[in-house]
Amino acid sequence: MKRKRATLLLEDGREFPGWSFGYDGPAEGEIVFSTAMVGYPESLTDPSYSGQILCVSFPLVGNYGIPDEQPDEQGLCTRFESERIHVRGLVIADYSEKYSHWDAAKSLGQWLQEQHIPGICGIDTRVLVQLLRDEGAKLGAIVPAGSPAPASFPDPNLENQVAAVSCREVIRYGSGAKRVVLVDCGVKHQIIRCLTARGIEVVRVPWDYDFNTMEWDGLFISNGPGNPALCDVTVEHLRKALAGDKPVFGICMGNQLLSRAAGGHTYKLKYGHRSHNQPVRQCGTDRCFITSQNHGFAVDTATLGPDWEPLFVNMNDGTNEGIRHKTKPFFSAQFHPEASSGPVDTEFLFDEFISKL
Amino acid sequence: MLDKTIRKVLLLGSGALKIGEAGEFDYSGSQALKALREEGIETVLVNPNIATVQTSEGIADKIYFLPVTPPFVKKVIEKEKPQGIFLSFGGQTALNCGVELYRSGFLQQNGVRVLGTPVQSIIDTEDRDLFVKRLDEIGVKTIRSHAAATLEEARAAAGEIGYPVILRAAYALGGLGSGFCDTPAELEAAARKAFAFSPQILVEKSLKGWKEIEYEVVRDSYDNCITVCNMENFDPLGIHTGESIVVAPSQTLTNDEFHFLRKKSIDIVRHLGIVGECNVQYAFSPDGEDYRVIEVNARLSRSSALASKATGYPLAFVAAKLGLGYGLFELKNSVTKTTPAFFEPALDYVVCKIPRWDLAKFKGVSREIGSSMKSVGEVMAIGRTFEEAVQKGLRMIGQGANGFVCNKPYKTEDLDWALRHPTDTRIFAIAAAFESGYSVDRIHELTHIDKWFLDKLDNLETTYRELEACPDLGSVGRELFLKAKRQGFSDIQIGRVYHRPEEEVRTRRLALGIRPCIKQIDTLAAEFPAATNYLYLTYNGTKNDIIPSYGSHTVIVLGSGAYRIGSSVEFDWCGVGAVNTLRKRGWQAVMINYNPETVSTDYDSCDRLYFDELSFETVLEICSVERPYGVIVSVGGQIPNNLALPLARSGVHILGTSADDIDRAEDRGKFSSVVDHLGISQPRWQALTTMAEIEHFVDEVGFPVLVRPSYVLSGAAMNVCYSLADLHTFLEMAVEVSEEHPVVISSFIQRSKEFEFDAVADGGRIVAHAISEHIEYAGVHSGDATIQFPPQKLYCVTAAQIRRVAAAIAAELHITGPFNIQFLAHEGRVKVIECNLRASRSFPFVSKILKTDFIDLAVRCMLGEHPAADTVDAFELPYVGIKASQFSFSRLNQADPVLGVDMASTGEVGCIGDNFDEALLEAMLSVGHHIPQGAILISSGNAIQKADLLPACQLLDQKGFTLYATEGTSRYLNENGIPARLVEHANVVELIREHRVDLVVNIPKNFTHGELTNGYRIRRAAIDFNVPLITNSRLATAYIRAFCRLKPEELPVKAWDEYKPL
């Protein structure tokens, strides 16, 4: 197999030469890295990566190929986190074109090709991670050999990524005695599965939909990509809901939007948390959890309103990992209790939410 | 939080290194002791393994070189009165001893708390029935057997379990009558066969071809739980994980599979109530639908040591802290120093562990590997591609491979058989299969190895063919060259394609601008900055993580590589000692080593650790970055010693004795002329290339002769031959004699005493020395011999001769640093048999007995400090040290447990006593002997040996022991007035099997390996039925005298520091 060259170009002009795989075309976006060692099919389809080029620090990628997707009877993906790949490009070190798994239907490269997502391999991902860690997330592009370098690097964080990935209309899933409205900021299908599997009726609404007009027992704010400051519409709707007493639970972007509704500020982290090994501690307890994370922005705990308190804290860097209302059943987690991909140690938060309904 | 009531803790070590329990426990124990010391807790250690780092000064407060058995540990507890005891850092030995002390109520009565995992949890994991029951409680699947007494029952059981099943005959040794059955018809056939062996058969689900996956789990007393690492076996289920090539992290599991098993591990560990570290092993079906828990080890293990090295997460250190009451959130990640220990490492490299076997050393042993361990060591290779890691690893095991490809031809009559039946060399059978055009699918069918691994190996074959397609080295373009390097091809390996020397490949590589990068192991895949000094080299990189800036104040110490028979933990002690001295003297100490079982590869123990190959290419690359003041090659055994000359020729400064002088000692011919020139006597020898020459030489010197071939086809590397017939058999069967492969024949002097001379010299002048004495006559390899120090039966004049000869050699070879000379003494004359200008196996033993650290002195000599000569005179020591060898024959089915000129022991102990008998008894008990209570079987070889044993037999008779003896021996004993019961050869195995004797003394007639006779059956029966065995009349006599004069309960319990030089 003849390999074709490609280059990863950073906004500051630095270049990483490598080999093209997957779709042989250009891609631009914010380059972020993840230290997860498994779960590329899940990560690549996670809408929270919208606008981003993902660098996987673990060098061997593609080992177990890509499964054939068969959406379930509710229209949810069973192997992926959404219907399509959301990263704009993939940067890895050692690509396994030959995969091995009973469940695999195609190689990672074939899948990227089908979905027109460029990949680049042969990169010293460790050097790239160090650079992003030291200098912060950067804009960049995958440039196939022979193609011109992009003239400019538009910042995806200035665009409303949530609007780009949210559903366009109300969708209903499952049935049960209790109904939860799920505000879709770019929801991962596993979150919906975690709710419906617990006998909950889920009403998925677009990010800017005013759910206060609906009947529900609980409100869920999903994960999603980009800058929470661009979702003021959602925050406004949320504030109205917080005036009531019905349970509210948020994950990731949900944590950031709930915090903004609670008067808090959000800010951009230097290079974000994207991994399967983030340690968090439940505030005021000795309970610690290993969590899956994927976020570039964080909540400034000090700016929360007086009725709110931090619920979880990141043990590595002390950043906020969740908040709760001191008296009402409102809480959220910055990490991903639904995992997929990653450790499943905090899935009990769904049970806690449901017990409050 | 720290439990403040614990002020003194007893830690049990694992004793001598043996197959299945090796250096990993020196590493775990050392880490635990360090963790305790950091808390200001007083530490007491019981471990007779004197060659370990943990039994060195400054690690534990009190060290007892005593057997890790309840009687001795009880006495230590009564004397030391610790509040706590750690059982999980000394392998199965410590665990078994601790559980017994707990069950007898002794620990509770003496107020000793078991720290860490509660004993009940340990018992739950050790007892198979309890284990299954406990995991049933949380719905976790285990492997279970259904017993069947009839064909009907077997059929029913198989129906319930589902085909395929495996049948095993109950109560049958060695897997007799076991087999796989895919259908009821096959079951019927196999069951009929099995019932022929045994009245009961066990039916189990066949997990043939399943993946084997492990998780290392840590839990604190607050119920916080993490999995530090998972690992996947390259070989499918059926091969002990210690025998398997293992990769970390797992490579073929999807996210769901990975986390499904991770979650199960955490559930299990919580349910069992582990506090500290634990290992969970799974069988996982290749279709991802099913799993079984194989076992849970509620203690530090071989795998946990590997996981620590693979991730940088110090499992033993953390487990010790958790045992003291800390929560994971209260401890720091010892790599980043800023983030907490509550996290799961993210790797950005792949590691590959490969076992090291020494099966060729044992006659009769099967090369097939399976569910019990036979390997004696292991290596861990780190790379950023699987190909890079596995090729590095295959070189590291030191069995002559250049990597996966470019090796000497793999010889087999039936490649399919070689693929289907796992042996120590199966990976090379896979290489041969690719070469012969087998497809990945076909190899998978035969081996059940996951195709992902096979595809990667196939990449290596492809690259080899691409290289081969280039007409010569000069025509290999940069792209292909780089590709090969990124797949772990070494310079030598590439050179082999074109029959060019390594140096030429290196020149070409440098011309193409291809150099490796130094990368850090930082536990978080670079997510956080870490000032870690844990490093490896990879060609899959574009930038070094670190640029060392110490230069002229750096010294590189080369470690010892994989543990093997003949080179193990003693050289790790030397390496760690050298690093300690360097650091104390203000130098930056850099270690290069790749053995995950060692303390020297603990990044905490040096300034920088390169976990990488000890090859010319790698060491030179590291030198080119580090630009050290010098390199120490003399503390890591033979591997670094062999690098001295090539490194020196490339301009590397070798500290201590010059490379040329090292060569003068290493090269047999050169050394012989040195010895002759100095007028020193040596056994006559010659290197010969034809049978005619050999016969002629033997005519001159007479039998017996010692034969050392340079090219071994099969079997032992060395042999003693007593007759022309012996000589012919050995040379024709086992070795090649040719112009290219000469055979060295030396005259072999019988009944000659052997002495070790360990010393340190400075500029050719000896500054410290120790003469130790073998109990056995020469002919037993010095690594197998029982050694006494100070010598107890050495004539003053012999001692003087030894010293004079050693001084002459030290001066002639301008020795600076450690060295060892082996002497024979016969009829008042000494002869030199070997000289190594490096530390020897007995360095830790003599250093600790003499309380003079030879390595410290040697390093200071090498640094040019000219330390003052040591003043302790060994002849003034008021105590005796005995070093005894540990054998692992029980693990090596069918191997003849006889000692000879080739080393067979896997480990050793060193014990101290106020007199010889005390020290010998302690040492013998430490290597698994039990003092006989009633009856002893004597079966001695020739007339001289019978006579040798006579006084000991008289003593046994006087003490009321019953003596059984085989025909010749019983006649001899009876003739000499000692009543001995005759045992017919036909009944002797039964006598042993029924444990009607509790010691077997069997002296083979001579040292030929051809004695596949009655003697072999006796020896093998003793091993198989676990009756202590002695095969040497000198050792047997010494031991019998000792236990006749002294009862084990009379042995004093004294710590190392209670034995003081005068």
Short mmCIF file of N, CA, C and O in Angstrom, two decimals, chain B residues 112-191:
data_model
loop_
_atom_site.label_atom_id
_atom_site.label_comp_id
_atom_site.label_asym_id
_atom_site.label_seq_id
_atom_site.Cartn_x
_atom_site.Cartn_y
_atom_site.Cartn_z
N VAL B 112 -0.68 -8.61 67.33
CA VAL B 112 -0.14 -8.17 66.03
C VAL B 112 -1.28 -8.06 65.03
O VAL B 112 -1.99 -9.04 64.79
N ARG B 113 -1.45 -6.90 64.49
CA ARG B 113 -2.51 -6.69 63.50
C ARG B 113 -1.98 -6.92 62.09
O ARG B 113 -0.89 -6.46 61.76
N VAL B 114 -2.76 -7.63 61.29
CA VAL B 114 -2.39 -7.79 59.89
C VAL B 114 -2.79 -6.50 59.18
O VAL B 114 -3.97 -6.12 59.18
N LEU B 115 -1.84 -5.82 58.62
CA LEU B 115 -2.11 -4.53 57.97
C LEU B 115 -2.48 -4.77 56.50
O LEU B 115 -2.00 -5.70 55.88
N GLY B 116 -3.33 -3.89 56.00
CA GLY B 116 -3.77 -4.04 54.61
C GLY B 116 -4.93 -5.01 54.53
O GLY B 116 -5.77 -5.07 55.43
N THR B 117 -4.95 -5.77 53.46
CA THR B 117 -6.05 -6.70 53.22
C THR B 117 -6.26 -7.66 54.40
O THR B 117 -5.29 -8.28 54.86
N PRO B 118 -7.49 -7.75 54.93
CA PRO B 118 -7.74 -8.67 56.05
C PRO B 118 -7.45 -10.12 55.67
O PRO B 118 -7.62 -10.50 54.50
N VAL B 119 -7.02 -10.91 56.64
CA VAL B 119 -6.65 -12.30 56.34
C VAL B 119 -7.83 -13.08 55.76
O VAL B 119 -7.66 -13.91 54.88
N GLN B 120 -9.04 -12.78 56.25
CA GLN B 120 -10.18 -13.52 55.74
C GLN B 120 -10.32 -13.32 54.22
O GLN B 120 -10.62 -14.25 53.49
N SER B 121 -10.06 -12.10 53.76
CA SER B 121 -10.14 -11.86 52.31
C SER B 121 -9.09 -12.67 51.58
O SER B 121 -9.32 -13.18 50.48
N ILE B 122 -7.92 -12.78 52.19
CA ILE B 122 -6.86 -13.58 51.58
C ILE B 122 -7.31 -15.03 51.49
O ILE B 122 -7.20 -15.68 50.45
N ILE B 123 -7.88 -15.54 52.58
CA ILE B 123 -8.34 -16.93 52.60
C ILE B 123 -9.43 -17.13 51.54
O ILE B 123 -9.44 -18.13 50.83
N ASP B 124 -10.31 -16.14 51.42
CA ASP B 124 -11.37 -16.23 50.41
C ASP B 124 -10.83 -16.38 49.00
O ASP B 124 -11.45 -16.99 48.14
N THR B 125 -9.67 -15.77 48.76
CA THR B 125 -9.12 -15.86 47.40
C THR B 125 -8.27 -17.11 47.22
O THR B 125 -8.05 -17.56 46.10
N GLU B 126 -7.77 -17.66 48.31
CA GLU B 126 -6.85 -18.80 48.21
C GLU B 126 -7.59 -20.12 48.13
O GLU B 126 -7.12 -21.06 47.50
N ASP B 127 -8.71 -20.20 48.83
CA ASP B 127 -9.47 -21.45 48.88
C ASP B 127 -10.44 -21.47 47.71
O ASP B 127 -11.33 -20.63 47.61
N ARG B 128 -10.26 -22.44 46.82
CA ARG B 128 -11.02 -22.44 45.57
C ARG B 128 -12.55 -22.44 45.79
O ARG B 128 -13.28 -21.71 45.14
N ASP B 129 -13.01 -23.24 46.73
CA ASP B 129 -14.45 -23.33 46.95
C ASP B 129 -15.00 -22.03 47.52
O ASP B 129 -16.04 -21.53 47.10
N LEU B 130 -14.29 -21.49 48.51
CA LEU B 130 -14.72 -20.22 49.09
C LEU B 130 -14.72 -19.13 48.04
O LEU B 130 -15.64 -18.29 47.99
N PHE B 131 -13.71 -19.15 47.20
CA PHE B 131 -13.55 -18.13 46.18
C PHE B 131 -14.77 -18.13 45.24
O PHE B 131 -15.38 -17.09 44.99
N VAL B 132 -15.11 -19.32 44.76
CA VAL B 132 -16.25 -19.45 43.86
C VAL B 132 -17.52 -18.96 44.56
O VAL B 132 -18.32 -18.21 44.00
N LYS B 133 -17.64 -19.33 45.81
CA LYS B 133 -18.83 -18.95 46.58
C LYS B 133 -18.91 -17.43 46.74
O LYS B 133 -19.96 -16.82 46.53
N ARG B 134 -17.79 -16.82 47.09
CA ARG B 134 -17.78 -15.37 47.30
C ARG B 134 -18.11 -14.62 46.01
O ARG B 134 -18.83 -13.63 46.04
N LEU B 135 -17.58 -15.09 44.89
CA LEU B 135 -17.86 -14.38 43.64
C LEU B 135 -19.29 -14.67 43.15
O LEU B 135 -19.91 -13.82 42.53
N ASP B 136 -19.79 -15.85 43.48
CA ASP B 136 -21.20 -16.15 43.18
C ASP B 136 -22.11 -15.11 43.84
O ASP B 136 -23.13 -14.73 43.27
N GLU B 137 -21.74 -14.71 45.03
CA GLU B 137 -22.58 -13.76 45.78
C GLU B 137 -22.85 -12.48 45.01
O GLU B 137 -23.86 -11.83 45.19
N ILE B 138 -21.89 -12.09 44.16
CA ILE B 138 -22.12 -10.87 43.38
C ILE B 138 -22.28 -11.19 41.90
O ILE B 138 -22.15 -10.33 41.03
N GLY B 139 -22.58 -12.45 41.62
CA GLY B 139 -22.89 -12.83 40.24
C GLY B 139 -21.72 -12.74 39.28
O GLY B 139 -21.90 -12.50 38.09
N VAL B 140 -20.51 -12.94 39.80
CA VAL B 140 -19.34 -12.93 38.92
C VAL B 140 -18.98 -14.37 38.56
O VAL B 140 -18.93 -15.23 39.43
N LYS B 141 -18.74 -14.61 37.28
CA LYS B 141 -18.52 -15.98 36.82
C LYS B 141 -17.09 -16.44 37.06
O LYS B 141 -16.14 -15.70 36.79
N THR B 142 -16.94 -17.66 37.53
CA THR B 142 -15.63 -18.25 37.75
C THR B 142 -15.54 -19.55 36.95
O THR B 142 -16.55 -20.02 36.44
N ILE B 143 -14.33 -20.07 36.87
CA ILE B 143 -14.17 -21.35 36.19
C ILE B 143 -14.46 -22.44 37.22
O ILE B 143 -13.89 -22.44 38.30
N ARG B 144 -15.37 -23.34 36.91
CA ARG B 144 -15.65 -24.39 37.89
C ARG B 144 -15.62 -25.77 37.26
O ARG B 144 -15.88 -25.93 36.08
N SER B 145 -15.31 -26.72 38.11
CA SER B 145 -15.23 -28.11 37.65
C SER B 145 -16.45 -28.87 38.12
O SER B 145 -16.94 -28.64 39.22
N HIS B 146 -16.93 -29.76 37.27
CA HIS B 146 -17.98 -30.68 37.69
C HIS B 146 -17.36 -32.06 37.77
O HIS B 146 -16.81 -32.55 36.80
N ALA B 147 -17.49 -32.67 38.93
CA ALA B 147 -16.91 -34.00 39.09
C ALA B 147 -17.89 -35.04 38.55
O ALA B 147 -19.10 -34.92 38.73
N ALA B 148 -17.36 -36.04 37.87
CA ALA B 148 -18.22 -37.11 37.36
C ALA B 148 -17.56 -38.45 37.62
O ALA B 148 -16.35 -38.61 37.41
N ALA B 149 -18.35 -39.40 38.08
CA ALA B 149 -17.81 -40.73 38.38
C ALA B 149 -18.22 -41.74 37.32
O ALA B 149 -17.69 -42.84 37.27
N THR B 150 -19.18 -41.36 36.49
CA THR B 150 -19.61 -42.26 35.42
C THR B 150 -19.68 -41.48 34.11
O THR B 150 -19.70 -40.25 34.11
N LEU B 151 -19.76 -42.24 33.05
CA LEU B 151 -19.88 -41.62 31.73
C LEU B 151 -21.15 -40.78 31.65
O LEU B 151 -21.15 -39.68 31.11
N GLU B 152 -22.22 -41.30 32.23
CA GLU B 152 -23.49 -40.58 32.22
C GLU B 152 -23.36 -39.22 32.90
O GLU B 152 -23.81 -38.20 32.39
N GLU B 153 -22.73 -39.25 34.06
CA GLU B 153 -22.54 -38.00 34.80
C GLU B 153 -21.69 -37.02 33.99
O GLU B 153 -21.94 -35.82 33.99
N ALA B 154 -20.67 -37.53 33.33
CA ALA B 154 -19.79 -36.68 32.53
C ALA B 154 -20.59 -36.04 31.40
O ALA B 154 -20.47 -34.85 31.12
N ARG B 155 -21.43 -36.86 30.76
CA ARG B 155 -22.25 -36.37 29.65
C ARG B 155 -23.20 -35.28 30.13
O ARG B 155 -23.36 -34.24 29.51
N ALA B 156 -23.80 -35.54 31.27
CA ALA B 156 -24.76 -34.58 31.83
C ALA B 156 -24.05 -33.26 32.17
O ALA B 156 -24.56 -32.17 31.86
N ALA B 157 -22.88 -33.39 32.77
CA ALA B 157 -22.13 -32.19 33.15
C ALA B 157 -21.78 -31.37 31.91
O ALA B 157 -21.95 -30.15 31.88
N ALA B 158 -21.33 -32.07 30.87
CA ALA B 158 -20.94 -31.37 29.64
C ALA B 158 -22.16 -30.68 29.02
O ALA B 158 -22.08 -29.55 28.52
N GLY B 159 -23.28 -31.37 29.07
CA GLY B 159 -24.50 -30.79 28.53
C GLY B 159 -24.86 -29.51 29.26
O GLY B 159 -25.28 -28.52 28.65
N GLU B 160 -24.67 -29.53 30.56
CA GLU B 160 -25.03 -28.37 31.37
C GLU B 160 -24.09 -27.20 31.10
O GLU B 160 -24.51 -26.05 30.99
N ILE B 161 -22.80 -27.52 30.99
CA ILE B 161 -21.80 -26.47 30.80
C ILE B 161 -21.85 -25.94 29.37
O ILE B 161 -21.71 -24.75 29.13
N GLY B 162 -22.07 -26.84 28.43
CA GLY B 162 -22.04 -26.46 27.02
C GLY B 162 -20.68 -26.76 26.42
O GLY B 162 -19.66 -26.49 27.03
N TYR B 163 -20.69 -27.33 25.21
CA TYR B 163 -19.44 -27.68 24.53
C TYR B 163 -18.79 -26.43 23.97
O TYR B 163 -19.49 -25.45 23.74
N PRO B 164 -17.48 -26.38 23.74
CA PRO B 164 -16.51 -27.43 24.04
C PRO B 164 -16.19 -27.50 25.53
O PRO B 164 -16.29 -26.50 26.24
N VAL B 165 -15.80 -28.71 25.97
CA VAL B 165 -15.41 -28.88 27.36
C VAL B 165 -14.02 -29.50 27.42
O VAL B 165 -13.52 -30.01 26.42
N ILE B 166 -13.42 -29.41 28.58
CA ILE B 166 -12.14 -30.09 28.79
C ILE B 166 -12.35 -31.13 29.88
O ILE B 166 -13.06 -30.88 30.86
N LEU B 167 -11.77 -32.29 29.69
CA LEU B 167 -11.85 -33.35 30.69
C LEU B 167 -10.51 -33.46 31.38
O LEU B 167 -9.46 -33.40 30.74
N ARG B 168 -10.56 -33.63 32.68
CA ARG B 168 -9.31 -33.91 33.40
C ARG B 168 -9.55 -35.12 34.30
O ARG B 168 -10.61 -35.21 34.91
N ALA B 169 -8.56 -35.96 34.37
CA ALA B 169 -8.66 -37.07 35.31
C ALA B 169 -8.30 -36.52 36.68
O ALA B 169 -7.28 -35.85 36.84
N ALA B 170 -9.16 -36.76 37.67
CA ALA B 170 -8.85 -36.28 39.01
C ALA B 170 -7.72 -37.14 39.58
O ALA B 170 -7.54 -38.27 39.16
N TYR B 171 -7.01 -36.61 40.50
CA TYR B 171 -5.92 -37.32 41.20
C TYR B 171 -4.85 -37.87 40.26
O TYR B 171 -4.23 -38.87 40.54
N ALA B 172 -4.68 -37.30 39.09
CA ALA B 172 -3.63 -37.81 38.20
C ALA B 172 -2.60 -36.72 38.00
O ALA B 172 -2.94 -35.58 37.77
N LEU B 173 -1.35 -37.13 38.10
CA LEU B 173 -0.29 -36.13 37.97
C LEU B 173 -0.01 -35.81 36.51
O LEU B 173 -0.20 -36.66 35.63
N GLY B 174 0.42 -34.59 36.29
CA GLY B 174 0.96 -34.24 34.99
C GLY B 174 -0.05 -34.22 33.85
O GLY B 174 0.30 -34.39 32.70
N GLY B 175 -1.31 -34.01 34.19
CA GLY B 175 -2.30 -33.84 33.13
C GLY B 175 -2.61 -35.12 32.37
O GLY B 175 -3.15 -35.09 31.28
N LEU B 176 -2.31 -36.27 32.98
CA LEU B 176 -2.61 -37.55 32.33
C LEU B 176 -4.11 -37.64 32.09
O LEU B 176 -4.91 -37.36 32.97
N GLY B 177 -4.47 -38.05 30.90
CA GLY B 177 -5.87 -38.31 30.62
C GLY B 177 -6.72 -37.07 30.45
O GLY B 177 -7.93 -37.14 30.56
N SER B 178 -6.14 -35.93 30.20
CA SER B 178 -6.98 -34.76 29.98
C SER B 178 -7.09 -34.49 28.49
O SER B 178 -6.23 -34.90 27.70
N GLY B 179 -8.18 -33.85 28.11
CA GLY B 179 -8.33 -33.59 26.68
C GLY B 179 -9.53 -32.71 26.40
O GLY B 179 -10.45 -32.57 27.23
N PHE B 180 -9.52 -32.09 25.23
CA PHE B 180 -10.62 -31.21 24.82
C PHE B 180 -11.67 -32.01 24.05
O PHE B 180 -11.33 -32.91 23.27
N CYS B 181 -12.93 -31.70 24.24
CA CYS B 181 -14.00 -32.38 23.52
C CYS B 181 -14.96 -31.34 22.94
O CYS B 181 -15.47 -30.50 23.67
N ASP B 182 -15.18 -31.44 21.64
CA ASP B 182 -16.08 -30.51 20.98
C ASP B 182 -17.49 -31.09 20.84
O ASP B 182 -18.44 -30.35 20.63
N THR B 183 -17.60 -32.40 20.92
CA THR B 183 -18.90 -33.04 20.69
C THR B 183 -19.10 -34.14 21.73
O THR B 183 -18.14 -34.61 22.34
N PRO B 184 -20.38 -34.60 21.90
CA PRO B 184 -20.63 -35.70 22.82
C PRO B 184 -19.84 -36.95 22.45
O PRO B 184 -19.37 -37.67 23.34
N ALA B 185 -19.63 -37.18 21.16
CA ALA B 185 -18.87 -38.37 20.75
C ALA B 185 -17.43 -38.28 21.25
O ALA B 185 -16.87 -39.24 21.78
N GLU B 186 -16.86 -37.09 21.08
CA GLU B 186 -15.49 -36.90 21.55
C GLU B 186 -15.41 -37.04 23.06
O GLU B 186 -14.45 -37.56 23.61
N LEU B 187 -16.45 -36.55 23.71
CA LEU B 187 -16.48 -36.64 25.17
C LEU B 187 -16.46 -38.10 25.59
O LEU B 187 -15.73 -38.49 26.51
N GLU B 188 -17.25 -38.90 24.91
CA GLU B 188 -17.34 -40.31 25.29
C GLU B 188 -15.97 -40.99 25.17
O GLU B 188 -15.53 -41.67 26.11
N ALA B 189 -15.32 -40.73 24.05
CA ALA B 189 -14.01 -41.35 23.84
C ALA B 189 -13.02 -40.90 24.90
O ALA B 189 -12.29 -41.71 25.50
N ALA B 190 -12.99 -39.59 25.16
CA ALA B 190 -12.03 -39.04 26.11
C ALA B 190 -12.34 -39.53 27.52
O ALA B 190 -11.43 -39.82 28.30
N ALA B 191 -13.62 -39.61 27.85
CA ALA B 191 -14.00 -40.02 29.20
C ALA B 191 -13.58 -41.46 29.47
O ALA B 191 -13.08 -41.79 30.54
#
